[in-house]
mmCIF file with all atom_site columns, C-alpha atoms and ligand atoms in Angstrom:
data_model
loop_
_atom_site.group_PDB
_atom_site.id
_atom_site.type_symbol
_atom_site.label_atom_id
_atom_site.label_alt_id
_atom_site.label_comp_id
_atom_site.label_asym_id
_atom_site.label_entity_id
_atom_site.label_seq_id
_atom_site.pdbx_PDB_ins_code
_atom_site.Cartn_x
_atom_site.Cartn_y
_atom_site.Cartn_z
_atom_site.occupancy
_atom_site.B_iso_or_equiv
_atom_site.pdbx_formal_charge
_atom_site.auth_seq_id
_atom_site.auth_comp_id
_atom_site.auth_asym_id
_atom_site.auth_atom_id
_atom_site.pdbx_PDB_model_num
ATOM   1  C  CA  . MET Q 1 1  ? 33.777 173.445 118.345 1.00 0.00 ? 1  MET Q CA  1
ATOM   2  C  CA  . HIS Q 1 2  ? 34.607 170.436 120.446 1.00 0.00 ? 2  HIS Q CA  1
ATOM   3  C  CA  . GLN Q 1 3  ? 35.629 171.268 123.955 1.00 0.00 ? 3  GLN Q CA  1
ATOM   4  C  CA  . THR Q 1 4  ? 37.653 168.887 126.057 1.00 0.00 ? 4  THR Q CA  1
ATOM   5  C  CA  . ASN Q 1 5  ? 36.062 168.106 129.390 1.00 0.00 ? 5  ASN Q CA  1
ATOM   6  C  CA  . LEU Q 1 6  ? 38.232 168.192 132.455 1.00 0.00 ? 6  LEU Q CA  1
ATOM   7  C  CA  . CYS Q 1 7  ? 37.648 165.536 135.066 1.00 0.00 ? 7  CYS Q CA  1
ATOM   8  C  CA  . GLN Q 1 8  ? 35.900 167.365 137.911 1.00 0.00 ? 8  GLN Q CA  1
ATOM   9  C  CA  . SER Q 1 9  ? 37.839 165.370 140.491 1.00 0.00 ? 9  SER Q CA  1
ATOM   10 C  CA  . CYS Q 1 10 ? 41.448 165.398 139.263 1.00 0.00 ? 10 CYS Q CA  1
ATOM   11 C  CA  . GLY Q 1 11 ? 41.406 167.888 136.400 1.00 0.00 ? 11 GLY Q CA  1
ATOM   12 C  CA  . MET Q 1 12 ? 42.684 165.475 133.770 1.00 0.00 ? 12 MET Q CA  1
ATOM   13 C  CA  . PRO Q 1 13 ? 41.449 166.250 130.261 1.00 0.00 ? 13 PRO Q CA  1
ATOM   14 C  CA  . ILE Q 1 14 ? 39.023 163.533 129.218 1.00 0.00 ? 14 ILE Q CA  1
ATOM   15 C  CA  . ASP Q 1 15 ? 39.882 163.693 125.550 1.00 0.00 ? 15 ASP Q CA  1
ATOM   16 C  CA  . LYS Q 1 16 ? 39.412 160.046 124.724 1.00 0.00 ? 16 LYS Q CA  1
ATOM   17 C  CA  . HIS Q 1 17 ? 36.303 158.018 125.246 1.00 0.00 ? 17 HIS Q CA  1
ATOM   18 C  CA  . THR Q 1 18 ? 38.306 155.326 127.040 1.00 0.00 ? 18 THR Q CA  1
ATOM   19 C  CA  . LEU Q 1 19 ? 39.348 157.828 129.701 1.00 0.00 ? 19 LEU Q CA  1
ATOM   20 C  CA  . ALA Q 1 20 ? 35.818 158.556 130.853 1.00 0.00 ? 20 ALA Q CA  1
ATOM   21 C  CA  . GLY Q 1 21 ? 34.646 157.071 134.142 1.00 0.00 ? 21 GLY Q CA  1
ATOM   22 C  CA  . THR Q 1 22 ? 31.465 155.037 134.318 1.00 0.00 ? 22 THR Q CA  1
ATOM   23 C  CA  . ASN Q 1 23 ? 28.108 155.822 135.895 1.00 0.00 ? 23 ASN Q CA  1
ATOM   24 C  CA  . ALA Q 1 24 ? 26.197 153.304 137.993 1.00 0.00 ? 24 ALA Q CA  1
ATOM   25 C  CA  . ASP Q 1 25 ? 24.328 152.139 134.886 1.00 0.00 ? 25 ASP Q CA  1
ATOM   26 C  CA  . GLY Q 1 26 ? 27.576 151.586 132.978 1.00 0.00 ? 26 GLY Q CA  1
ATOM   27 C  CA  . SER Q 1 27 ? 27.255 154.631 130.739 1.00 0.00 ? 27 SER Q CA  1
ATOM   28 C  CA  . PRO Q 1 28 ? 30.304 156.889 130.364 1.00 0.00 ? 28 PRO Q CA  1
ATOM   29 C  CA  . SER Q 1 29 ? 30.539 159.781 132.794 1.00 0.00 ? 29 SER Q CA  1
ATOM   30 C  CA  . SER Q 1 30 ? 30.728 163.246 131.285 1.00 0.00 ? 30 SER Q CA  1
ATOM   31 C  CA  . LYS Q 1 31 ? 32.227 164.665 134.478 1.00 0.00 ? 31 LYS Q CA  1
ATOM   32 C  CA  . TYR Q 1 32 ? 34.820 162.257 135.805 1.00 0.00 ? 32 TYR Q CA  1
ATOM   33 C  CA  . CYS Q 1 33 ? 37.690 160.221 134.415 1.00 0.00 ? 33 CYS Q CA  1
ATOM   34 C  CA  . ALA Q 1 34 ? 38.216 156.472 134.657 1.00 0.00 ? 34 ALA Q CA  1
ATOM   35 C  CA  . TYR Q 1 35 ? 40.874 156.860 137.370 1.00 0.00 ? 35 TYR Q CA  1
ATOM   36 C  CA  . CYS Q 1 36 ? 38.542 158.743 139.682 1.00 0.00 ? 36 CYS Q CA  1
ATOM   37 C  CA  . TYR Q 1 37 ? 35.125 157.310 138.999 1.00 0.00 ? 37 TYR Q CA  1
ATOM   38 C  CA  . GLN Q 1 38 ? 33.908 153.772 138.335 1.00 0.00 ? 38 GLN Q CA  1
ATOM   39 C  CA  . ASP Q 1 39 ? 30.363 152.362 138.461 1.00 0.00 ? 39 ASP Q CA  1
ATOM   40 C  CA  . GLY Q 1 40 ? 28.979 155.545 139.970 1.00 0.00 ? 40 GLY Q CA  1
ATOM   41 C  CA  . HIS Q 1 41 ? 31.513 155.788 142.820 1.00 0.00 ? 41 HIS Q CA  1
ATOM   42 C  CA  . PHE Q 1 42 ? 34.780 157.569 143.384 1.00 0.00 ? 42 PHE Q CA  1
ATOM   43 C  CA  . THR Q 1 43 ? 37.609 155.052 143.317 1.00 0.00 ? 43 THR Q CA  1
ATOM   44 C  CA  . GLU Q 1 44 ? 39.480 156.852 146.111 1.00 0.00 ? 44 GLU Q CA  1
ATOM   45 C  CA  . ASP Q 1 45 ? 38.108 158.509 149.185 1.00 0.00 ? 45 ASP Q CA  1
ATOM   46 C  CA  . ASP Q 1 46 ? 41.219 160.437 150.089 1.00 0.00 ? 46 ASP Q CA  1
ATOM   47 C  CA  . SER Q 1 47 ? 41.479 163.909 151.525 1.00 0.00 ? 47 SER Q CA  1
ATOM   48 C  CA  . PHE Q 1 48 ? 42.042 166.874 149.269 1.00 0.00 ? 48 PHE Q CA  1
ATOM   49 C  CA  . ASP Q 1 49 ? 45.773 166.984 149.997 1.00 0.00 ? 49 ASP Q CA  1
ATOM   50 C  CA  . GLU Q 1 50 ? 46.247 163.270 149.392 1.00 0.00 ? 50 GLU Q CA  1
ATOM   51 C  CA  . MET Q 1 51 ? 44.353 163.443 146.135 1.00 0.00 ? 51 MET Q CA  1
ATOM   52 C  CA  . TYR Q 1 52 ? 46.311 166.462 144.998 1.00 0.00 ? 52 TYR Q CA  1
ATOM   53 C  CA  . ALA Q 1 53 ? 49.635 164.726 145.618 1.00 0.00 ? 53 ALA Q CA  1
ATOM   54 C  CA  . LYS Q 1 54 ? 48.491 161.519 143.906 1.00 0.00 ? 54 LYS Q CA  1
ATOM   55 C  CA  . ASN Q 1 55 ? 47.065 163.305 140.900 1.00 0.00 ? 55 ASN Q CA  1
ATOM   56 C  CA  . TYR Q 1 56 ? 50.164 165.385 140.448 1.00 0.00 ? 56 TYR Q CA  1
ATOM   57 C  CA  . GLN Q 1 57 ? 52.352 162.305 140.584 1.00 0.00 ? 57 GLN Q CA  1
ATOM   58 C  CA  . ARG Q 1 58 ? 50.145 160.483 138.119 1.00 0.00 ? 58 ARG Q CA  1
ATOM   59 C  CA  . PHE Q 1 59 ? 50.390 163.329 135.626 1.00 0.00 ? 59 PHE Q CA  1
ATOM   60 C  CA  . LEU Q 1 60 ? 54.162 163.357 135.840 1.00 0.00 ? 60 LEU Q CA  1
ATOM   61 C  CA  . GLU Q 1 61 ? 54.283 159.609 135.228 1.00 0.00 ? 61 GLU Q CA  1
ATOM   62 C  CA  . SER Q 1 62 ? 51.820 159.734 132.349 1.00 0.00 ? 62 SER Q CA  1
ATOM   63 C  CA  . ASP Q 1 63 ? 52.715 159.654 128.680 1.00 0.00 ? 63 ASP Q CA  1
ATOM   64 C  CA  . MET Q 1 64 ? 52.223 163.385 128.219 1.00 0.00 ? 64 MET Q CA  1
ATOM   65 C  CA  . ASN Q 1 65 ? 54.951 165.016 126.213 1.00 0.00 ? 65 ASN Q CA  1
ATOM   66 C  CA  . LYS Q 1 66 ? 57.423 167.510 127.685 1.00 0.00 ? 66 LYS Q CA  1
ATOM   67 C  CA  . PHE Q 1 67 ? 55.436 170.415 126.384 1.00 0.00 ? 67 PHE Q CA  1
ATOM   68 C  CA  . GLN Q 1 68 ? 52.256 169.258 128.124 1.00 0.00 ? 68 GLN Q CA  1
ATOM   69 C  CA  . LYS Q 1 69 ? 54.126 168.556 131.347 1.00 0.00 ? 69 LYS Q CA  1
ATOM   70 C  CA  . PHE Q 1 70 ? 55.682 171.987 131.296 1.00 0.00 ? 70 PHE Q CA  1
ATOM   71 C  CA  . PHE Q 1 71 ? 52.245 173.564 131.245 1.00 0.00 ? 71 PHE Q CA  1
ATOM   72 C  CA  . LEU Q 1 72 ? 50.865 171.127 133.725 1.00 0.00 ? 72 LEU Q CA  1
ATOM   73 C  CA  . LYS Q 1 73 ? 53.443 172.036 136.359 1.00 0.00 ? 73 LYS Q CA  1
ATOM   74 C  CA  . ARG Q 1 74 ? 52.464 175.666 136.098 1.00 0.00 ? 74 ARG Q CA  1
ATOM   75 C  CA  . MET Q 1 75 ? 48.741 175.078 135.946 1.00 0.00 ? 75 MET Q CA  1
ATOM   76 C  CA  . TYR Q 1 76 ? 48.153 172.207 138.329 1.00 0.00 ? 76 TYR Q CA  1
ATOM   77 C  CA  . THR Q 1 77 ? 47.970 173.991 141.643 1.00 0.00 ? 77 THR Q CA  1
ATOM   78 C  CA  . LYS Q 1 78 ? 45.771 173.456 144.691 1.00 0.00 ? 78 LYS Q CA  1
ATOM   79 C  CA  . LYS Q 1 79 ? 43.876 176.545 143.680 1.00 0.00 ? 79 LYS Q CA  1
ATOM   80 C  CA  . PHE Q 1 80 ? 43.095 174.945 140.340 1.00 0.00 ? 80 PHE Q CA  1
ATOM   81 C  CA  . MET Q 1 81 ? 41.931 171.738 142.003 1.00 0.00 ? 81 MET Q CA  1
ATOM   82 C  CA  . HIS Q 1 82 ? 39.650 173.663 144.377 1.00 0.00 ? 82 HIS Q CA  1
ATOM   83 C  CA  . GLY Q 1 83 ? 37.873 174.975 141.293 1.00 0.00 ? 83 GLY Q CA  1
ATOM   84 C  CA  . LEU Q 1 84 ? 36.731 171.483 140.301 1.00 0.00 ? 84 LEU Q CA  1
ATOM   85 C  CA  . ASP Q 1 85 ? 33.216 170.363 141.262 1.00 0.00 ? 85 ASP Q CA  1
ATOM   86 C  CA  . ARG Q 1 86 ? 34.334 167.662 143.677 1.00 0.00 ? 86 ARG Q CA  1
ATOM   87 C  CA  . TRP Q 1 87 ? 36.420 170.032 145.796 1.00 0.00 ? 87 TRP Q CA  1
ATOM   88 C  CA  . LYS Q 1 88 ? 34.524 173.282 145.577 1.00 0.00 ? 88 LYS Q CA  1
ATOM   89 C  CA  . ASN Q 1 89 ? 33.231 173.081 149.123 1.00 0.00 ? 89 ASN Q CA  1
ATOM   90 C  CA  . ASN Q 1 90 ? 36.348 171.541 150.681 1.00 0.00 ? 90 ASN Q CA  1
HETATM 91 ZN ZN1 . ZN  I 2 .  ? 39.876 162.169 137.410 1.00 0.00 ? 1  ZN  I ZN1 1
#
């Protein structure tokens, strides 16, 4: 069964190939989305709190449907974000 990867920086589901970030060699990243990761580097070097606020805002402005946003608001907490690889030790 296909499992959707979550970006390990912002938690966004990477369910389309176009949403994957790129590694230094140009190949698609299996860990990070295109917003967070380009050419082998994080696009933003913000603190945890800044990233959390930005990510949350971006989700709300995205084209997710109401149903998805309803779940997102309940699920997308700082605790959730601390569980992602990028923030585990922060
Ligand atoms: Zn991301």
